[in-house]
mmCIF file of C-alpha atoms in Angstrom:
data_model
loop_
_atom_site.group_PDB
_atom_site.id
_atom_site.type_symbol
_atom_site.label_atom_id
_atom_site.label_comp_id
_atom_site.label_asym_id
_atom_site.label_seq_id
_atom_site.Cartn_x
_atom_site.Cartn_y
_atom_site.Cartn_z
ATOM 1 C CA UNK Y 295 -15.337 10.201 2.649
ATOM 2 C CA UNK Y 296 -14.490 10.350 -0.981
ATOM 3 C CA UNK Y 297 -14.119 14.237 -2.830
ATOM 4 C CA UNK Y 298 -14.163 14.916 -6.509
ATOM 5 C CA UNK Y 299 -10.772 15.175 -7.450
ATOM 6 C CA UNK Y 300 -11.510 17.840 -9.938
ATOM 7 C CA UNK Y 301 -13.068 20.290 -7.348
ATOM 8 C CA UNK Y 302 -12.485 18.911 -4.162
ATOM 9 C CA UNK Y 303 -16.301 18.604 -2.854
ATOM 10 C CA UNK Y 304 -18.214 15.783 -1.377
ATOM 11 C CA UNK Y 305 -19.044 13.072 -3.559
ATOM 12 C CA UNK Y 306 -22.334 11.242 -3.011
ATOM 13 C CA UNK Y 307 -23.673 8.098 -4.419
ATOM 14 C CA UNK Y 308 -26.933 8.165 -6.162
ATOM 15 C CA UNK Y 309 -27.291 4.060 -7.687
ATOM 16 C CA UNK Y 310 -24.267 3.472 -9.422
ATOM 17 C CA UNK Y 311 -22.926 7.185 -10.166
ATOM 18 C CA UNK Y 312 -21.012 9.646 -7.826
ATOM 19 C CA UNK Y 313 -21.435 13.389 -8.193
ATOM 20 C CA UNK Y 314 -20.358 16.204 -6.049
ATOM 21 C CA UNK Y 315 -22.467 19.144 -6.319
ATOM 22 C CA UNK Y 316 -20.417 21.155 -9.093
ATOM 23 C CA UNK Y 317 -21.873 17.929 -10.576
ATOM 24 C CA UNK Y 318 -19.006 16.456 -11.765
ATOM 25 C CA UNK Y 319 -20.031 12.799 -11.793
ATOM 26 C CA UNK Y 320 -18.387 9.489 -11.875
ATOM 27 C CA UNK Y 321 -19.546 5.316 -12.734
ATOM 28 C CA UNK Y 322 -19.210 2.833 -10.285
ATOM 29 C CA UNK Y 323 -17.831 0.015 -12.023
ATOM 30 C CA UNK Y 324 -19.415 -2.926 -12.126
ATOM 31 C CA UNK Y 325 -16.868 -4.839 -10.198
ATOM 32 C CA UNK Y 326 -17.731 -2.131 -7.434
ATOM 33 C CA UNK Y 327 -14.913 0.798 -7.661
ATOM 34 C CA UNK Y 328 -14.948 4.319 -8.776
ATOM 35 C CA UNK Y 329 -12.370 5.922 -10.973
ATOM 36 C CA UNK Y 330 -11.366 8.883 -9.097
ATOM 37 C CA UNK Y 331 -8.299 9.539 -11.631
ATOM 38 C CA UNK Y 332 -9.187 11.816 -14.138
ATOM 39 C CA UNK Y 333 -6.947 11.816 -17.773
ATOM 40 C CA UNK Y 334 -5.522 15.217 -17.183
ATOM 41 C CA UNK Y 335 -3.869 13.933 -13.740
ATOM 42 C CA UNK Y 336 -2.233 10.797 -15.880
ATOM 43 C CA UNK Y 337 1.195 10.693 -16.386
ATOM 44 C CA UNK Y 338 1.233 7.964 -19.185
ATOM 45 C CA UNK Y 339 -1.908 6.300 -21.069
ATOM 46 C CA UNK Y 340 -2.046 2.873 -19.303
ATOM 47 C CA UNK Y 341 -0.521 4.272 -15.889
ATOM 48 C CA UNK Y 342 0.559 1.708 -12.683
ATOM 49 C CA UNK Y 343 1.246 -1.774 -12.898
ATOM 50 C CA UNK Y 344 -0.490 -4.027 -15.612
ATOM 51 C CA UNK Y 345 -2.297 -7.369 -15.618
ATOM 52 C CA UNK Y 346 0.224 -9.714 -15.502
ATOM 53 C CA UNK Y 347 1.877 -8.038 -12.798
ATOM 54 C CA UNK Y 348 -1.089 -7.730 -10.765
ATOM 55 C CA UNK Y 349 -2.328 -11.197 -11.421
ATOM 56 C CA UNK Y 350 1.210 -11.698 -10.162
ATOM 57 C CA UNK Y 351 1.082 -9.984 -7.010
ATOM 58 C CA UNK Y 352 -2.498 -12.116 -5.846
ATOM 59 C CA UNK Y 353 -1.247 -15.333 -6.941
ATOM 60 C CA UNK Y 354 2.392 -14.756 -4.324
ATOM 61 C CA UNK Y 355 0.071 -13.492 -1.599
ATOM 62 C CA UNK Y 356 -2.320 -16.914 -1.827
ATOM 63 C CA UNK Y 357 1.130 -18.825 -1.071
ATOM 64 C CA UNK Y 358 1.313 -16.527 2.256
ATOM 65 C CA UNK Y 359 4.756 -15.563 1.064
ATOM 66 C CA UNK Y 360 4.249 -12.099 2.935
ATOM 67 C CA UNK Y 361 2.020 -13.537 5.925
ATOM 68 C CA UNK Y 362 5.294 -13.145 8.699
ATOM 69 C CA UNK Y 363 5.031 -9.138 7.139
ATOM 70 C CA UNK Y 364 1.232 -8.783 7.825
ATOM 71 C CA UNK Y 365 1.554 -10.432 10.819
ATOM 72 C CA UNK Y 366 3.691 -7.766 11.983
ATOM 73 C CA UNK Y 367 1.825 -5.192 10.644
ATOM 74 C CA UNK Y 368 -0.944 -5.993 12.773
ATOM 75 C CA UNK Y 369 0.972 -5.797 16.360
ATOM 76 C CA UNK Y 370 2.678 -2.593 15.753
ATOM 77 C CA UNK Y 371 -0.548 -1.008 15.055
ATOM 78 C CA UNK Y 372 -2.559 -2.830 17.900
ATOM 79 C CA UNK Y 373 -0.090 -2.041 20.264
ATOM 80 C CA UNK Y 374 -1.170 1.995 18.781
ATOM 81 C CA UNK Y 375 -4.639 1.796 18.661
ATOM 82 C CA UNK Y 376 -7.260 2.297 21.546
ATOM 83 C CA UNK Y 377 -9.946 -0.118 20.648
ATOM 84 C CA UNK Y 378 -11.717 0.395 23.704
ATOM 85 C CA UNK Y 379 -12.233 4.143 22.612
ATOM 86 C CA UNK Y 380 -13.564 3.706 19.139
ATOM 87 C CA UNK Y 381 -16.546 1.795 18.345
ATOM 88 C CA UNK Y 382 -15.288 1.787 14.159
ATOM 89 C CA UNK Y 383 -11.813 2.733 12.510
ATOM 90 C CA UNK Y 384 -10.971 4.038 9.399
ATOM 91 C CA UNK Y 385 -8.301 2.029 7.617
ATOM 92 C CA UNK Y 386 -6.839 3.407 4.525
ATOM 93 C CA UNK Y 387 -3.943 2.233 2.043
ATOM 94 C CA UNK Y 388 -2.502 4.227 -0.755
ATOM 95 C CA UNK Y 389 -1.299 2.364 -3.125
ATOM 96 C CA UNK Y 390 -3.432 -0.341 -2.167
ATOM 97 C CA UNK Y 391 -2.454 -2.503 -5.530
ATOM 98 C CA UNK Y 392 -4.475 -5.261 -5.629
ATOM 99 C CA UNK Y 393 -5.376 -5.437 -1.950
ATOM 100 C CA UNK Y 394 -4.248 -8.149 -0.433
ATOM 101 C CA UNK Y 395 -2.328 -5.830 2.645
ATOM 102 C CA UNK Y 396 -6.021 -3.748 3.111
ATOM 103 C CA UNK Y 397 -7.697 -7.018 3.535
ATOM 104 C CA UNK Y 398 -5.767 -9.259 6.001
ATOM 105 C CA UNK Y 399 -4.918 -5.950 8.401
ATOM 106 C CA UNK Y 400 -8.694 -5.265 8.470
ATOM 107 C CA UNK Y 401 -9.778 -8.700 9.431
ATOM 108 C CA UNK Y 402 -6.909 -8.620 11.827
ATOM 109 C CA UNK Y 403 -7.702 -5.552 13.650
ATOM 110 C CA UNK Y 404 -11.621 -6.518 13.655
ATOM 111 C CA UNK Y 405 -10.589 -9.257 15.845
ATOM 112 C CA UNK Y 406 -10.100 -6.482 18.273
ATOM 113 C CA UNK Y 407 -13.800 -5.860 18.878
ATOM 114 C CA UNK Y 408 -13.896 -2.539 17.002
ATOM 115 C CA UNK Y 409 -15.823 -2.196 13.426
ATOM 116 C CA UNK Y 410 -12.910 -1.118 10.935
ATOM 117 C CA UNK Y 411 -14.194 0.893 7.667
ATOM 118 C CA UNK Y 412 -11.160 -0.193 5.219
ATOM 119 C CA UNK Y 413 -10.472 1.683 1.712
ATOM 120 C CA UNK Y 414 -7.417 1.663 -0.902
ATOM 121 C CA UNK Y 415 -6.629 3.214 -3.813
ATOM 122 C CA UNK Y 416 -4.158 2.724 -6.439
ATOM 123 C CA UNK Y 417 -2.882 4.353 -9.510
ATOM 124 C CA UNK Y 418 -3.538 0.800 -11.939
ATOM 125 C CA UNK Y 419 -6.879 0.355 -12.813
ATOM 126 C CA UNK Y 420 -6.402 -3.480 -13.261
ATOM 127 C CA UNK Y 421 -4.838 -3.541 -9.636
ATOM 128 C CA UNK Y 422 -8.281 -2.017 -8.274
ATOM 129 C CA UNK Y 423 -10.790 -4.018 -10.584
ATOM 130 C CA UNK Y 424 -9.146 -7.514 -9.372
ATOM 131 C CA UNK Y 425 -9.014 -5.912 -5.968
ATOM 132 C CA UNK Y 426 -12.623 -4.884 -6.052
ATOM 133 C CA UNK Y 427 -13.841 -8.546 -7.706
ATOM 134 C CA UNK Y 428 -11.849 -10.001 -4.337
ATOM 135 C CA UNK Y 429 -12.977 -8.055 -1.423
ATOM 136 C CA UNK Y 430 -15.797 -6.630 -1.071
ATOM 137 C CA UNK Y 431 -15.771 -6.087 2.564
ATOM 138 C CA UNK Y 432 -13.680 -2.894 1.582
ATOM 139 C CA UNK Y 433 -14.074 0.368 -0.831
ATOM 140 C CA UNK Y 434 -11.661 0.817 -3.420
ATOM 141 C CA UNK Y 435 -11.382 3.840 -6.418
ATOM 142 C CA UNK Y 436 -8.719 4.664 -9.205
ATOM 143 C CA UNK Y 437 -6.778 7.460 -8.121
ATOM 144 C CA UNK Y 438 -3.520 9.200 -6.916
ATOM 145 C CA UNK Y 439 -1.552 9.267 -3.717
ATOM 146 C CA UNK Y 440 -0.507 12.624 -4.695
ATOM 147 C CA UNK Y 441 -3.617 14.009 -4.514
ATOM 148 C CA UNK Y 442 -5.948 11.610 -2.347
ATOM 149 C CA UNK Y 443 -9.571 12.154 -2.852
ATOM 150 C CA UNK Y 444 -10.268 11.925 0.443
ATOM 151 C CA UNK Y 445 -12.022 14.599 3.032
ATOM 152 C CA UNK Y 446 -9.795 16.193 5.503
ATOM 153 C CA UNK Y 447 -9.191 14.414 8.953
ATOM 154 C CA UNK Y 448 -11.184 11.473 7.752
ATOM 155 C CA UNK Y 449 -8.821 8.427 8.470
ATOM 156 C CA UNK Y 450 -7.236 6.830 11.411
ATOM 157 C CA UNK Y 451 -4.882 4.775 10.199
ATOM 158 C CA UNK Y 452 -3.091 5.031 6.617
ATOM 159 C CA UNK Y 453 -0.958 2.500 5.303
ATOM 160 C CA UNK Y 454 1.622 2.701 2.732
ATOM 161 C CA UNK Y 455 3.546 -0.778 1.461
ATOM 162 C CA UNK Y 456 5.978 -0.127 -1.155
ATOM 163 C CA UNK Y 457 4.824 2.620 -2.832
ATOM 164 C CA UNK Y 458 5.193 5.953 -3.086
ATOM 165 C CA UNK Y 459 4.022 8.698 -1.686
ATOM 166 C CA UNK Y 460 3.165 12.469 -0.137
ATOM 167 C CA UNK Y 461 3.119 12.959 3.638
ATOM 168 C CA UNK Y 462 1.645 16.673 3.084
ATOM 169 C CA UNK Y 463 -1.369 14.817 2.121
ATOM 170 C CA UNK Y 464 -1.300 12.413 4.380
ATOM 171 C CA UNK Y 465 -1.191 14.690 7.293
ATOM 172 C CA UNK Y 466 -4.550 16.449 5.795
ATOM 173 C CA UNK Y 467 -6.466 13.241 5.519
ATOM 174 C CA UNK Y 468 -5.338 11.712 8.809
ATOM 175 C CA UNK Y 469 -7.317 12.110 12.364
ATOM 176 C CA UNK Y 470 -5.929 14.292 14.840
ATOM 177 C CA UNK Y 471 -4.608 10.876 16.817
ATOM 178 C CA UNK Y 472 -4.285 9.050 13.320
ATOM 179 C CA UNK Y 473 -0.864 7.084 12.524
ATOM 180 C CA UNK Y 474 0.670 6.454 9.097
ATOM 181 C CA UNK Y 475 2.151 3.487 8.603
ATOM 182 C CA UNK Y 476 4.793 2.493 6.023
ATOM 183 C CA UNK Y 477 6.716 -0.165 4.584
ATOM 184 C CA UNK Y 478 10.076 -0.011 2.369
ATOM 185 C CA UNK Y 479 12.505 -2.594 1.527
ATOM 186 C CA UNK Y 480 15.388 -3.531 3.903
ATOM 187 C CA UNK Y 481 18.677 -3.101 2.678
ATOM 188 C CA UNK Y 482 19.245 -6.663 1.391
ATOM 189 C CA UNK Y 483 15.346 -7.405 0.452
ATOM 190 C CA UNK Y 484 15.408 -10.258 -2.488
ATOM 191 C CA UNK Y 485 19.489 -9.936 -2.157
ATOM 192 C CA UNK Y 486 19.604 -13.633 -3.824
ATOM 193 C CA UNK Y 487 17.716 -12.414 -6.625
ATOM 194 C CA UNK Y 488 19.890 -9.475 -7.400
ATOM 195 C CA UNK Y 489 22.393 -11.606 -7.354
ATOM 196 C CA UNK Y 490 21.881 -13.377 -9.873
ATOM 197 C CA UNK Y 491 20.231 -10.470 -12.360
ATOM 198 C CA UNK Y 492 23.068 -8.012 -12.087
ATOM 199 C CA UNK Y 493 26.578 -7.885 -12.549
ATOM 200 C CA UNK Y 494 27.134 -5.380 -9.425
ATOM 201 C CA UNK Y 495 24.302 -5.672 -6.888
ATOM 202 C CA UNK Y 496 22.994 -2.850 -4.998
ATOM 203 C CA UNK Y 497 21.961 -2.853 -1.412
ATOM 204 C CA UNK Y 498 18.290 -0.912 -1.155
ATOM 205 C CA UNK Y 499 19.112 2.645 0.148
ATOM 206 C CA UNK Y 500 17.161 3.396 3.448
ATOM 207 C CA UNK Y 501 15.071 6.488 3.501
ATOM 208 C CA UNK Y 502 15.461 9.361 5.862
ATOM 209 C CA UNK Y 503 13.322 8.930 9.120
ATOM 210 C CA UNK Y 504 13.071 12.644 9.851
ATOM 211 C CA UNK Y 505 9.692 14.156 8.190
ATOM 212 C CA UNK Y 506 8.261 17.546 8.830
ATOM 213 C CA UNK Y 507 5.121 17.765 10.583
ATOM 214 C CA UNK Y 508 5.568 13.838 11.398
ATOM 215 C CA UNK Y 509 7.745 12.113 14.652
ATOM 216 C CA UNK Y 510 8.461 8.758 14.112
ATOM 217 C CA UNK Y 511 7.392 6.767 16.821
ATOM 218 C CA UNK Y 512 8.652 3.019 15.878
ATOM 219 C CA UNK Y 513 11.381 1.654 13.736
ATOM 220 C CA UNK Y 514 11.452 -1.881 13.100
ATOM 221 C CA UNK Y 515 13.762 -4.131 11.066
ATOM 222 C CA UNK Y 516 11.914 -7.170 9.819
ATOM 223 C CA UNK Y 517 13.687 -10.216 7.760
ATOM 224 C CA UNK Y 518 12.841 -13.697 6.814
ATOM 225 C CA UNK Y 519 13.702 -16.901 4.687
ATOM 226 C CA UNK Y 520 11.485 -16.611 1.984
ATOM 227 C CA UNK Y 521 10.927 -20.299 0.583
ATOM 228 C CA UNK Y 522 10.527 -20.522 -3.414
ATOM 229 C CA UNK Y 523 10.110 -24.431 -3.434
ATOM 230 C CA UNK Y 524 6.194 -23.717 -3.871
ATOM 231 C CA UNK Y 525 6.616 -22.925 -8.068
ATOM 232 C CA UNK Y 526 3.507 -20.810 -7.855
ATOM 233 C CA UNK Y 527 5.025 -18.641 -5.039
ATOM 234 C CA UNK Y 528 8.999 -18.348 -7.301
ATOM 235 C CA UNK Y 529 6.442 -17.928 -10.505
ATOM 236 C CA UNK Y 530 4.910 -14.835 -8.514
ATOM 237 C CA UNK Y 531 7.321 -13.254 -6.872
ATOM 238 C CA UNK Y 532 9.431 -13.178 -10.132
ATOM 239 C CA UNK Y 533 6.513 -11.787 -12.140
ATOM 240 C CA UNK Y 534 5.459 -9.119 -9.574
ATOM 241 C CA UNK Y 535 8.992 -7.471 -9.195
ATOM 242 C CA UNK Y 536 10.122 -4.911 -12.060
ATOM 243 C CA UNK Y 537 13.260 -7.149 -12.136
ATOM 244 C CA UNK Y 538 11.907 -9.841 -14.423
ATOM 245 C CA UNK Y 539 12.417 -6.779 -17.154
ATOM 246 C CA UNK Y 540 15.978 -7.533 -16.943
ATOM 247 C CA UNK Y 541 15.635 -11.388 -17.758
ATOM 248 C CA UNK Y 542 16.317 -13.025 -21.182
ATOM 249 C CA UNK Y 543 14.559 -16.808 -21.703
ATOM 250 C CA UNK Y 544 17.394 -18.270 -20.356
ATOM 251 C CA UNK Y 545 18.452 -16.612 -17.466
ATOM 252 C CA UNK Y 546 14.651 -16.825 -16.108
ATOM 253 C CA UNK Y 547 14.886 -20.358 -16.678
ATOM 254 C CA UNK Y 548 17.695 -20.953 -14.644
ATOM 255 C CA UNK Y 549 16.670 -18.950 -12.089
ATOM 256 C CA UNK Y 550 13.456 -20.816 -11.977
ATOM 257 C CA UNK Y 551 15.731 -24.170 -11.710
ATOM 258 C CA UNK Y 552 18.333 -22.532 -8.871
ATOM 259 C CA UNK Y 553 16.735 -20.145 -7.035
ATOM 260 C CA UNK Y 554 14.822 -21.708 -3.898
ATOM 261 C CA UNK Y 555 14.776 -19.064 -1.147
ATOM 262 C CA UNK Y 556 15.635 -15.174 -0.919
ATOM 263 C CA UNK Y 557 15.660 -12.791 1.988
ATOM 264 C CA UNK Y 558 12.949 -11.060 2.471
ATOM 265 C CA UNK Y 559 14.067 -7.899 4.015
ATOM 266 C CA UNK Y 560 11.509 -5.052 5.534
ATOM 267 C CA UNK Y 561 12.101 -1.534 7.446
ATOM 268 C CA UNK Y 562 8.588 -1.022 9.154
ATOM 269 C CA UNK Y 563 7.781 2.537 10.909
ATOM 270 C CA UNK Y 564 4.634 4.549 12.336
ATOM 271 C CA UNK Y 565 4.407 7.810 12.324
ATOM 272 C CA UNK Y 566 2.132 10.536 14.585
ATOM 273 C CA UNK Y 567 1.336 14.006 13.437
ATOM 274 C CA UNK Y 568 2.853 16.725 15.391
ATOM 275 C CA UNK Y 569 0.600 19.513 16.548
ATOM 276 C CA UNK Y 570 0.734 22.497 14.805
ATOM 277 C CA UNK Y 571 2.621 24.787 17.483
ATOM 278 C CA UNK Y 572 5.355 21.821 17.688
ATOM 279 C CA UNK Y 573 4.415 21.228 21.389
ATOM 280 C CA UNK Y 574 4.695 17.281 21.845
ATOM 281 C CA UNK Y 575 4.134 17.924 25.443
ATOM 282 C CA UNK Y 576 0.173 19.251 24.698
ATOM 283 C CA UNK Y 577 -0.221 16.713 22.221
ATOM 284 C CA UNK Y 578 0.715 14.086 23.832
ATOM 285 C CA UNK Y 579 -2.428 15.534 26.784
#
């Protein structure tokens, strides 16, 4: 399923190296991804989130902070998916960081009977290495949700969890009966921590839900206690969010002392393509 993202064609594995047939040719890593980002398409030297962050993110989703959000996850899009019409689905998540989202919705929807064929990509090469090293159940690469190195029409379900994003390319690389699936922060998500970093907190904005060529075909508002007594899961959460930037020593020490739960506050929605002549009524045949 993966293209050169130079050229566009096929890439095929031959041992450890990728090549299309302009032979343009990539090394699988030994941890088991391909970069798929070449240095003309980076924006900065070191692009995405670094190690600590990363090593951040893995060690918050061990506590299960997120668990009530994957949970949910997983019945919106089993409530969408025919598993008795598919014998394997294609799960894909850009952005995938360092997979932790990919993972537990693939084991959850192979509960359903149905092989699932899981991939992610994300922009930080640490992100995908530790990702890689963790799972190897799924396929990961380097590489950019702005230009997805993926073949046309090639994925059922997409995913998309805090990052961003380009739904022109996500329509191209989507099945005809595909969904995308995204996840942004609710208005008040980590409210408790804003609180106490700035002097004038800001409630998250919420997106627009219209998007050509897409209908959005669930909304859901999804909030929970999130307990920091666990210091591994307060240690995480603060490392993995751009806000510990805005900490001196002391005020992340006494946050570390005060700050025992925060709301964690999601807007979940799927999305369906619409067909090309705008016709739901066809479509939906």
């Amino acid at each position: 399923m993966w293209l050169c993202p130079l050229c566009s064609e096929s890439l095929r594995k031959t041992q450890k190296i990728w090549m299309c047939k302009n032979r343009h040719s990539y090394d699988e890593a030994k941890a088991g991804y391909v970069n798929l980002l070449p240095v003309q398409h980076k924006h900065s030297l070191v692009p995405g989130d670094n190690k600590q962050m990363v090593k951040a993110r893995r060690l918050f989703h061990a506590t299960k902070g997120y668990q009530p959000l994957m949970d949910e996850l997983s019945r919106l899009i089993s409530k969408l998916v025919p598993f008795h019409e598919v014998s394997e689905l294609s799960l894909f998540e850009a952005g995938c960081g360092e997979g932790s989202y990919l993972a537990a919705l693939a084991d959850s929807l192979a509960q359903h009977g149905a092989g699932v064929k899981s991939a992610g990509i994300d922009i930080s090469k640490p992100a995908i290495e530790l990702a890689s090293k963790a799972y190897k159940g799924c396929q990961f690469a380097v590489g950019s949700n702005f230009k997805l190195p993926l073949q046309a029409n090639s994925q059922d379900i997409i995913l998309q969890v805090f990052a961003p994003g380009k739904m022109s390319e996500y329509k191209r690389v989507l099945a005809p009966r595909g969904i995308l699936v995204t996840v942004d922060p609710g208005r008040n998500h980590l409210w408790e921590l804003k609180e106490r970093i700035y002097a004038t907190p800001r409630q998250h904005e919420q997106l627009n839900q219209q998007q050509d060529d897409f209908k959005n075909v669930a909304t859901e508002a999804l909030s929970f206690n999130l307990d920091l007594t666990d210091k591994v899961r307060q240690q995480g959460l603060l490392d993995m969010t751009p806000y510990v930037w805005k900490l001196n020593d002391h005020k992340r020490a006494q946050i570390d002392a005060e700050l025992t739960s925060v709301t964690a506050d999601f807007t979940l929605r799927i999305w369906q393509q619409l067909p090309e002549n705008g016709n739901e009524a066809e479509h939906a045949q």
